[in-house]
mmCIF file of C-alpha atoms in Angstrom:
data_model
loop_
_atom_site.group_PDB
_atom_site.id
_atom_site.type_symbol
_atom_site.label_atom_id
_atom_site.label_comp_id
_atom_site.label_asym_id
_atom_site.label_seq_id
_atom_site.Cartn_x
_atom_site.Cartn_y
_atom_site.Cartn_z
ATOM 1 C CA UNK A 1 152.175 22.692 294.061
ATOM 2 C CA UNK A 2 152.986 24.597 297.079
ATOM 3 C CA UNK A 3 152.439 28.633 296.510
ATOM 4 C CA UNK A 4 154.448 31.130 298.104
ATOM 5 C CA UNK A 5 151.874 33.609 299.930
ATOM 6 C CA UNK A 6 152.891 36.983 299.743
ATOM 7 C CA UNK A 7 151.889 38.611 303.124
ATOM 8 C CA UNK A 8 150.825 42.406 303.058
ATOM 9 C CA UNK A 9 151.281 44.107 306.460
ATOM 10 C CA UNK A 10 147.946 45.632 307.941
ATOM 11 C CA UNK A 11 147.062 48.388 310.357
ATOM 12 C CA UNK A 12 144.021 47.989 312.188
ATOM 13 C CA UNK A 13 141.234 47.454 309.880
ATOM 14 C CA UNK A 14 138.669 49.341 312.328
ATOM 15 C CA UNK A 15 140.514 52.534 313.399
ATOM 16 C CA UNK A 16 143.379 52.636 311.341
ATOM 17 C CA UNK A 17 145.860 52.661 314.216
ATOM 18 C CA UNK A 18 149.391 50.343 313.891
ATOM 19 C CA UNK A 19 150.027 49.253 317.606
ATOM 20 C CA UNK A 20 148.827 45.819 317.776
ATOM 21 C CA UNK A 21 149.308 43.909 321.015
ATOM 22 C CA UNK A 22 150.417 40.179 320.308
ATOM 23 C CA UNK A 23 147.709 37.905 321.902
ATOM 24 C CA UNK A 24 149.521 34.943 321.332
ATOM 25 C CA UNK A 25 147.131 33.132 319.572
ATOM 26 C CA UNK A 26 149.001 33.091 316.308
ATOM 27 C CA UNK A 27 151.165 30.570 314.427
ATOM 28 C CA UNK A 28 154.683 31.276 313.157
ATOM 29 C CA UNK A 29 154.737 33.626 310.668
ATOM 30 C CA UNK A 30 151.029 35.079 311.119
ATOM 31 C CA UNK A 31 150.530 37.016 314.454
ATOM 32 C CA UNK A 32 146.901 38.065 315.648
ATOM 33 C CA UNK A 33 146.951 41.646 317.271
ATOM 34 C CA UNK A 34 144.744 43.659 319.182
ATOM 35 C CA UNK A 35 144.853 47.007 318.714
ATOM 36 C CA UNK A 36 146.063 49.229 321.524
ATOM 37 C CA UNK A 37 143.725 52.305 320.781
ATOM 38 C CA UNK A 38 140.283 50.121 320.217
ATOM 39 C CA UNK A 39 140.972 46.859 321.151
ATOM 40 C CA UNK A 40 139.829 45.138 317.730
ATOM 41 C CA UNK A 41 141.554 41.953 317.091
ATOM 42 C CA UNK A 42 142.988 41.309 313.592
ATOM 43 C CA UNK A 43 145.909 39.277 312.020
ATOM 44 C CA UNK A 44 148.530 42.035 311.218
ATOM 45 C CA UNK A 45 149.255 40.688 307.937
ATOM 46 C CA UNK A 46 147.443 38.832 305.547
ATOM 47 C CA UNK A 47 147.727 37.314 301.714
ATOM 48 C CA UNK A 48 147.312 39.503 299.036
ATOM 49 C CA UNK A 49 144.011 39.999 296.925
ATOM 50 C CA UNK A 50 146.059 38.423 293.850
ATOM 51 C CA UNK A 51 146.658 35.549 295.703
ATOM 52 C CA UNK A 52 143.476 35.263 296.924
ATOM 53 C CA UNK A 53 141.805 35.470 293.390
ATOM 54 C CA UNK A 54 143.924 32.882 291.989
ATOM 55 C CA UNK A 55 145.658 30.718 294.621
ATOM 56 C CA UNK A 56 144.075 30.868 298.405
ATOM 57 C CA UNK A 57 140.773 31.818 298.063
ATOM 58 C CA UNK A 58 138.418 30.007 300.742
ATOM 59 C CA UNK A 59 137.690 26.818 298.856
ATOM 60 C CA UNK A 60 141.380 25.994 298.512
ATOM 61 C CA UNK A 61 142.329 27.143 301.932
ATOM 62 C CA UNK A 62 139.454 25.009 304.096
ATOM 63 C CA UNK A 63 141.155 22.173 302.455
ATOM 64 C CA UNK A 64 144.612 23.157 303.508
ATOM 65 C CA UNK A 65 143.217 24.091 306.808
ATOM 66 C CA UNK A 66 141.340 20.543 307.236
ATOM 67 C CA UNK A 67 144.720 18.456 306.649
ATOM 68 C CA UNK A 68 146.464 20.709 308.985
ATOM 69 C CA UNK A 69 143.828 20.104 311.845
ATOM 70 C CA UNK A 70 143.944 16.395 311.112
ATOM 71 C CA UNK A 71 147.533 16.328 311.633
ATOM 72 C CA UNK A 72 148.084 18.489 314.614
ATOM 73 C CA UNK A 73 144.816 17.330 316.289
ATOM 74 C CA UNK A 74 144.004 13.768 314.967
ATOM 75 C CA UNK A 75 141.920 12.346 317.841
ATOM 76 C CA UNK A 76 140.004 15.859 318.265
ATOM 77 C CA UNK A 77 139.390 15.846 314.308
ATOM 78 C CA UNK A 78 138.206 12.050 314.332
ATOM 79 C CA UNK A 79 135.612 12.689 317.233
ATOM 80 C CA UNK A 80 134.010 15.786 315.407
ATOM 81 C CA UNK A 81 133.961 13.664 312.132
ATOM 82 C CA UNK A 82 132.149 10.767 313.950
ATOM 83 C CA UNK A 83 129.696 13.230 315.948
ATOM 84 C CA UNK A 84 128.581 15.552 313.507
ATOM 85 C CA UNK A 85 124.743 14.478 313.825
ATOM 86 C CA UNK A 86 124.749 16.837 317.339
ATOM 87 C CA UNK A 87 124.567 19.722 314.741
ATOM 88 C CA UNK A 88 121.154 18.737 313.048
ATOM 89 C CA UNK A 89 119.812 18.039 316.717
ATOM 90 C CA UNK A 90 118.301 21.423 317.219
ATOM 91 C CA UNK A 91 117.224 23.974 314.203
ATOM 92 C CA UNK A 92 120.139 25.912 313.391
ATOM 93 C CA UNK A 93 119.913 29.758 312.572
ATOM 94 C CA UNK A 94 121.142 30.440 308.909
ATOM 95 C CA UNK A 95 121.819 33.827 307.177
ATOM 96 C CA UNK A 96 119.518 33.175 304.483
ATOM 97 C CA UNK A 97 116.462 32.315 306.576
ATOM 98 C CA UNK A 98 117.212 35.755 308.608
ATOM 99 C CA UNK A 99 117.199 37.203 305.247
ATOM 100 C CA UNK A 100 113.851 35.792 304.398
ATOM 101 C CA UNK A 101 112.254 36.790 307.269
ATOM 102 C CA UNK A 102 113.368 40.461 307.268
ATOM 103 C CA UNK A 103 113.461 41.105 303.281
ATOM 104 C CA UNK A 104 110.166 40.254 301.504
ATOM 105 C CA UNK A 105 111.906 39.799 298.124
ATOM 106 C CA UNK A 106 113.727 41.748 295.618
ATOM 107 C CA UNK A 107 117.534 42.251 294.591
ATOM 108 C CA UNK A 108 119.936 40.765 297.180
ATOM 109 C CA UNK A 109 123.591 40.867 296.711
ATOM 110 C CA UNK A 110 125.735 38.191 298.605
ATOM 111 C CA UNK A 111 129.121 39.230 299.434
ATOM 112 C CA UNK A 112 131.968 36.666 299.190
ATOM 113 C CA UNK A 113 129.361 34.264 297.599
ATOM 114 C CA UNK A 114 131.511 31.691 296.317
ATOM 115 C CA UNK A 115 129.745 29.409 293.656
ATOM 116 C CA UNK A 116 126.456 31.024 294.606
ATOM 117 C CA UNK A 117 125.084 28.455 296.795
ATOM 118 C CA UNK A 118 123.265 31.049 299.129
ATOM 119 C CA UNK A 119 122.031 32.993 296.579
ATOM 120 C CA UNK A 120 120.559 30.322 294.441
ATOM 121 C CA UNK A 121 118.863 28.587 297.577
ATOM 122 C CA UNK A 122 116.441 32.176 297.852
ATOM 123 C CA UNK A 123 113.117 31.975 296.459
ATOM 124 C CA UNK A 124 112.174 33.092 293.422
ATOM 125 C CA UNK A 125 111.021 36.210 294.673
ATOM 126 C CA UNK A 126 114.681 37.411 294.821
ATOM 127 C CA UNK A 127 117.124 37.976 292.127
ATOM 128 C CA UNK A 128 120.799 36.955 293.235
ATOM 129 C CA UNK A 129 123.784 38.854 292.489
ATOM 130 C CA UNK A 130 126.970 38.236 294.278
ATOM 131 C CA UNK A 131 130.682 39.522 294.511
ATOM 132 C CA UNK A 132 133.567 36.834 294.428
ATOM 133 C CA UNK A 133 137.243 37.127 294.857
ATOM 134 C CA UNK A 134 137.729 33.560 293.662
ATOM 135 C CA UNK A 135 138.063 33.754 289.830
ATOM 136 C CA UNK A 136 136.857 30.023 289.496
ATOM 137 C CA UNK A 137 133.848 30.565 291.909
ATOM 138 C CA UNK A 138 132.967 33.860 290.414
ATOM 139 C CA UNK A 139 132.449 32.148 287.059
ATOM 140 C CA UNK A 140 130.437 29.798 288.358
ATOM 141 C CA UNK A 141 128.148 32.113 290.518
ATOM 142 C CA UNK A 142 127.829 34.406 287.518
ATOM 143 C CA UNK A 143 126.333 31.666 284.986
ATOM 144 C CA UNK A 144 123.832 30.452 287.792
ATOM 145 C CA UNK A 145 122.932 34.189 289.007
ATOM 146 C CA UNK A 146 122.654 35.173 285.230
ATOM 147 C CA UNK A 147 119.803 32.192 284.797
ATOM 148 C CA UNK A 148 117.539 34.263 287.518
ATOM 149 C CA UNK A 149 118.215 37.607 285.805
ATOM 150 C CA UNK A 150 121.216 38.458 288.230
ATOM 151 C CA UNK A 151 125.040 38.674 287.886
ATOM 152 C CA UNK A 152 128.345 38.156 289.951
ATOM 153 C CA UNK A 153 131.087 40.281 289.949
ATOM 154 C CA UNK A 154 134.966 38.894 290.151
ATOM 155 C CA UNK A 155 136.572 41.590 292.016
ATOM 156 C CA UNK A 156 137.785 42.524 295.705
ATOM 157 C CA UNK A 157 134.782 43.151 297.480
ATOM 158 C CA UNK A 158 134.565 47.046 297.169
ATOM 159 C CA UNK A 159 135.439 47.403 294.225
ATOM 160 C CA UNK A 160 133.017 44.901 292.959
ATOM 161 C CA UNK A 161 130.271 46.489 294.790
ATOM 162 C CA UNK A 162 131.588 49.849 293.320
ATOM 163 C CA UNK A 163 130.293 48.548 290.175
ATOM 164 C CA UNK A 164 126.400 48.502 291.314
ATOM 165 C CA UNK A 165 124.429 51.537 290.957
ATOM 166 C CA UNK A 166 123.462 53.136 294.355
ATOM 167 C CA UNK A 167 120.708 52.008 296.260
ATOM 168 C CA UNK A 168 120.176 49.061 294.124
ATOM 169 C CA UNK A 169 119.946 46.275 296.643
ATOM 170 C CA UNK A 170 116.592 45.077 298.558
ATOM 171 C CA UNK A 171 119.230 42.989 301.073
ATOM 172 C CA UNK A 172 122.567 41.774 301.293
ATOM 173 C CA UNK A 173 124.133 38.237 302.868
ATOM 174 C CA UNK A 174 127.835 38.329 304.219
ATOM 175 C CA UNK A 175 127.605 34.953 305.633
ATOM 176 C CA UNK A 176 131.126 33.729 307.228
ATOM 177 C CA UNK A 177 132.659 36.674 304.866
ATOM 178 C CA UNK A 178 133.988 39.422 306.916
ATOM 179 C CA UNK A 179 136.409 37.564 308.664
ATOM 180 C CA UNK A 180 138.242 36.731 305.547
ATOM 181 C CA UNK A 181 138.375 40.336 304.028
ATOM 182 C CA UNK A 182 141.453 42.315 304.512
ATOM 183 C CA UNK A 183 139.402 45.669 303.998
ATOM 184 C CA UNK A 184 136.201 45.394 305.878
ATOM 185 C CA UNK A 185 135.610 48.769 306.624
ATOM 186 C CA UNK A 186 135.839 50.012 302.913
ATOM 187 C CA UNK A 187 133.414 47.125 301.911
ATOM 188 C CA UNK A 188 130.734 47.769 304.704
ATOM 189 C CA UNK A 189 130.961 51.618 303.309
ATOM 190 C CA UNK A 190 130.662 50.235 299.608
ATOM 191 C CA UNK A 191 127.783 48.179 300.666
ATOM 192 C CA UNK A 192 125.969 50.981 302.316
ATOM 193 C CA UNK A 193 126.147 53.081 298.933
ATOM 194 C CA UNK A 194 124.462 50.087 297.447
ATOM 195 C CA UNK A 195 121.940 49.015 299.935
ATOM 196 C CA UNK A 196 118.350 50.735 299.581
ATOM 197 C CA UNK A 197 117.710 52.970 302.826
ATOM 198 C CA UNK A 198 114.733 50.495 303.691
ATOM 199 C CA UNK A 199 117.611 47.304 302.970
ATOM 200 C CA UNK A 200 119.059 44.850 305.398
ATOM 201 C CA UNK A 201 122.222 43.321 305.663
ATOM 202 C CA UNK A 202 122.349 39.774 307.446
ATOM 203 C CA UNK A 203 126.150 39.246 308.772
ATOM 204 C CA UNK A 204 127.655 36.044 309.890
ATOM 205 C CA UNK A 205 130.876 35.736 311.477
ATOM 206 C CA UNK A 206 132.654 33.715 314.070
ATOM 207 C CA UNK A 207 132.084 35.157 317.896
ATOM 208 C CA UNK A 208 135.937 35.864 319.428
ATOM 209 C CA UNK A 209 133.544 36.679 322.427
ATOM 210 C CA UNK A 210 132.322 33.111 322.724
ATOM 211 C CA UNK A 211 133.363 30.950 325.931
ATOM 212 C CA UNK A 212 134.643 28.176 323.487
ATOM 213 C CA UNK A 213 137.413 30.869 322.126
ATOM 214 C CA UNK A 214 138.220 31.883 325.718
ATOM 215 C CA UNK A 215 138.878 28.011 326.483
ATOM 216 C CA UNK A 216 140.442 26.789 323.479
ATOM 217 C CA UNK A 217 142.654 29.644 322.535
ATOM 218 C CA UNK A 218 144.754 29.102 319.819
ATOM 219 C CA UNK A 219 142.841 25.625 319.008
ATOM 220 C CA UNK A 220 139.864 27.426 318.772
ATOM 221 C CA UNK A 221 137.858 26.497 315.536
ATOM 222 C CA UNK A 222 137.198 30.217 314.660
ATOM 223 C CA UNK A 223 140.948 30.628 314.057
ATOM 224 C CA UNK A 224 141.832 29.824 310.737
ATOM 225 C CA UNK A 225 145.540 30.772 309.569
ATOM 226 C CA UNK A 226 145.980 32.814 307.386
ATOM 227 C CA UNK A 227 142.556 33.328 305.740
ATOM 228 C CA UNK A 228 140.739 34.323 308.984
ATOM 229 C CA UNK A 229 141.856 37.982 309.177
ATOM 230 C CA UNK A 230 139.487 39.755 311.396
ATOM 231 C CA UNK A 231 138.218 38.258 314.910
ATOM 232 C CA UNK A 232 134.745 40.079 315.791
ATOM 233 C CA UNK A 233 133.179 40.704 318.667
ATOM 234 C CA UNK A 234 129.447 41.648 318.898
ATOM 235 C CA UNK A 235 130.710 44.842 320.220
ATOM 236 C CA UNK A 236 133.619 45.483 317.627
ATOM 237 C CA UNK A 237 131.181 44.588 314.801
ATOM 238 C CA UNK A 238 128.703 47.289 316.032
ATOM 239 C CA UNK A 239 131.482 49.933 316.329
ATOM 240 C CA UNK A 240 132.839 48.871 312.819
ATOM 241 C CA UNK A 241 129.292 49.192 311.292
ATOM 242 C CA UNK A 242 128.063 52.172 312.634
ATOM 243 C CA UNK A 243 131.372 54.137 311.657
ATOM 244 C CA UNK A 244 130.322 52.731 308.103
ATOM 245 C CA UNK A 245 126.651 54.217 308.563
ATOM 246 C CA UNK A 246 124.805 51.610 309.827
ATOM 247 C CA UNK A 247 122.570 50.812 312.748
ATOM 248 C CA UNK A 248 122.868 47.361 314.269
ATOM 249 C CA UNK A 249 120.568 44.918 315.529
ATOM 250 C CA UNK A 250 121.503 41.241 316.901
ATOM 251 C CA UNK A 251 118.372 38.394 316.804
ATOM 252 C CA UNK A 252 117.290 37.577 320.110
ATOM 253 C CA UNK A 253 117.788 34.001 321.746
ATOM 254 C CA UNK A 254 120.601 33.313 318.962
ATOM 255 C CA UNK A 255 124.197 35.144 319.928
ATOM 256 C CA UNK A 256 124.648 33.326 323.191
ATOM 257 C CA UNK A 257 128.364 32.722 324.698
ATOM 258 C CA UNK A 258 128.088 28.935 324.090
ATOM 259 C CA UNK A 259 127.794 29.625 320.188
ATOM 260 C CA UNK A 260 131.012 30.014 317.758
ATOM 261 C CA UNK A 261 129.201 32.164 315.596
ATOM 262 C CA UNK A 262 126.823 35.260 315.841
ATOM 263 C CA UNK A 263 124.439 37.306 313.555
ATOM 264 C CA UNK A 264 123.885 40.698 312.893
ATOM 265 C CA UNK A 265 121.542 42.668 311.093
ATOM 266 C CA UNK A 266 122.502 46.005 309.284
ATOM 267 C CA UNK A 267 120.307 48.690 308.090
ATOM 268 C CA UNK A 268 121.416 52.166 306.681
ATOM 269 C CA UNK A 269 121.057 55.025 309.495
ATOM 270 C CA UNK A 270 118.638 57.577 309.003
ATOM 271 C CA UNK A 271 119.902 60.721 307.304
ATOM 272 C CA UNK A 272 119.879 63.739 309.509
#
């Protein structure tokens, strides 16, 4: 069954201006623009939350995108599949392992948790919670998290976080999530409210400043239309996170320009 997506026009999710410059990286009818005032790169229209909930969550979109890439770049995709072993030649950074090093235990919220795989992989010292827009995946995560004393909210992320008390969580994971979120700044502000003053959020997003993004342009692996709606660089993520009340730190020797992803550690800024 083909689903007719209902795109919702967007202003810049970082500064709110509505003056994008077409970067020429999109694919009809989707346009990736750069905000004229602040430079943030984003999809100028996105699928509605209701479509994401029932029809076009990432677990469905990833299958659609894989089929499209196989058709558009058969040789490249064949080589990629045949050489997946290269990804295991060296230890790879992971959001979960960064969190374990920074947060000794306690309650952790996984935003965009999917079926709960990341949260369930945490040791028993952690109680996993989650927020997930996909109805099916949220139900799976809730059942799994409940067995460890946690829960998962099925809701858009800002609203789902709003159902938790302030200063609830010792840590948070945003693992390959913010690039999908149509309203990332309200989500970060909602996260700031529920994260303890000593808490840490670990963020992983595709690196729009990577060398591969510059070379591959619209064929870059980080461009996924229409589900990747934000295109972060370390500078643009820092700017957005700081406006939500966080300080931002980047792990050393990880965020290289050769890496298609980057990580950031967000901590609530000290109140003046």
